[in-house]
Short mmCIF file of C-alpha atoms in Angstrom, two decimals:
data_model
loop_
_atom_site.label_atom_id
_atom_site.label_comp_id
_atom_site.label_asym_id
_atom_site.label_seq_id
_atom_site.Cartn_x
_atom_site.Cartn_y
_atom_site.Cartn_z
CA UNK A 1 -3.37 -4.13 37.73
CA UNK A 2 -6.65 -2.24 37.58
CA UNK A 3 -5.70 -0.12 34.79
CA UNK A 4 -6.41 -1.83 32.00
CA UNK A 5 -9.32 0.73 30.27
CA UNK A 6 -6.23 2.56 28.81
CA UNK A 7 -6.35 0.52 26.07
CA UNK A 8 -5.82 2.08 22.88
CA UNK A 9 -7.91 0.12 20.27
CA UNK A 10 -11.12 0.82 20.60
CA UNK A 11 -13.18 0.40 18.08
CA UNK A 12 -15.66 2.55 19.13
CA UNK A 13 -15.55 6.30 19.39
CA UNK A 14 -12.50 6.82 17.33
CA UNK A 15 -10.56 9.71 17.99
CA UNK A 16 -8.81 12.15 14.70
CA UNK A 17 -5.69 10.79 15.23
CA UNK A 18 -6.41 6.83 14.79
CA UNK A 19 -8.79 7.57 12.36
CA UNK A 20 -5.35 9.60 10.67
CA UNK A 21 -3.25 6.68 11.28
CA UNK A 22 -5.66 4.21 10.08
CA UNK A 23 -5.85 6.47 6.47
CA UNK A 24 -2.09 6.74 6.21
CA UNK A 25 -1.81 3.48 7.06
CA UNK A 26 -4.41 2.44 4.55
CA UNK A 27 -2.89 4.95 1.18
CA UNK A 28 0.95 3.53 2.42
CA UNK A 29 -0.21 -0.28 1.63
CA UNK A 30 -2.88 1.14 -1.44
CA UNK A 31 0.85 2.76 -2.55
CA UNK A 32 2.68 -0.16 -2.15
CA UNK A 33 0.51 -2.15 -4.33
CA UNK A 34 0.29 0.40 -6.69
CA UNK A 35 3.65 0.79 -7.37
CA UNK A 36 4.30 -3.22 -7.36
CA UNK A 37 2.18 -3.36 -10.47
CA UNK A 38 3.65 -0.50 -11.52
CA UNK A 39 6.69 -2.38 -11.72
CA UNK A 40 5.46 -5.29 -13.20
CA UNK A 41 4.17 -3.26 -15.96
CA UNK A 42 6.84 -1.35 -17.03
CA UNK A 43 9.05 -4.58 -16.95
CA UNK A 44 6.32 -6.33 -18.95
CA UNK A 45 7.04 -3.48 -21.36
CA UNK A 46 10.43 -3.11 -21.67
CA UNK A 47 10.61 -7.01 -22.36
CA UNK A 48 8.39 -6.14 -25.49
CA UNK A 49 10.15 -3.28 -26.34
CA UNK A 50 13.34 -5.43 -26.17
CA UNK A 51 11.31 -8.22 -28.12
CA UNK A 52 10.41 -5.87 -30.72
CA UNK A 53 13.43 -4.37 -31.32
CA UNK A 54 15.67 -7.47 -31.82
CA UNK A 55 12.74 -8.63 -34.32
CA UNK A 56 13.41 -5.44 -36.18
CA UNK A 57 17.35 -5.98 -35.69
CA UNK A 58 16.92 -10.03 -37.00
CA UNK A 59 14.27 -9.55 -39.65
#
């Protein structure tokens, strides 16, 4: 029951390999939200392109 310094989230003196996790951790999520609005905008633009071309097709 004594053992409980081997924590492994300390905050202070990180080591290279949390402060590797903590970066890939950080670009996966900055990737996932960058490829959500990615998403949205190319759907936003196909709806226009769609838009626009059954205005050309009606007019």
């Amino acid at each position: 029951m004594a053992e409980h310094h081997h924590h492994h989230h300390h905050h202070h003196r990180r080591d290279g390999a949390s402060r590797f996790k903590e970066r890939s951790l950080r670009s996966i999520i900055w990737r996932r939200r960058a490829e959500k609005w990615l998403k949205i905008a190319l759907t936003v633009i196909a709806v226009i392109m769609v838009c626009a071309a059954v205005y050309v097709y009606l007019s």
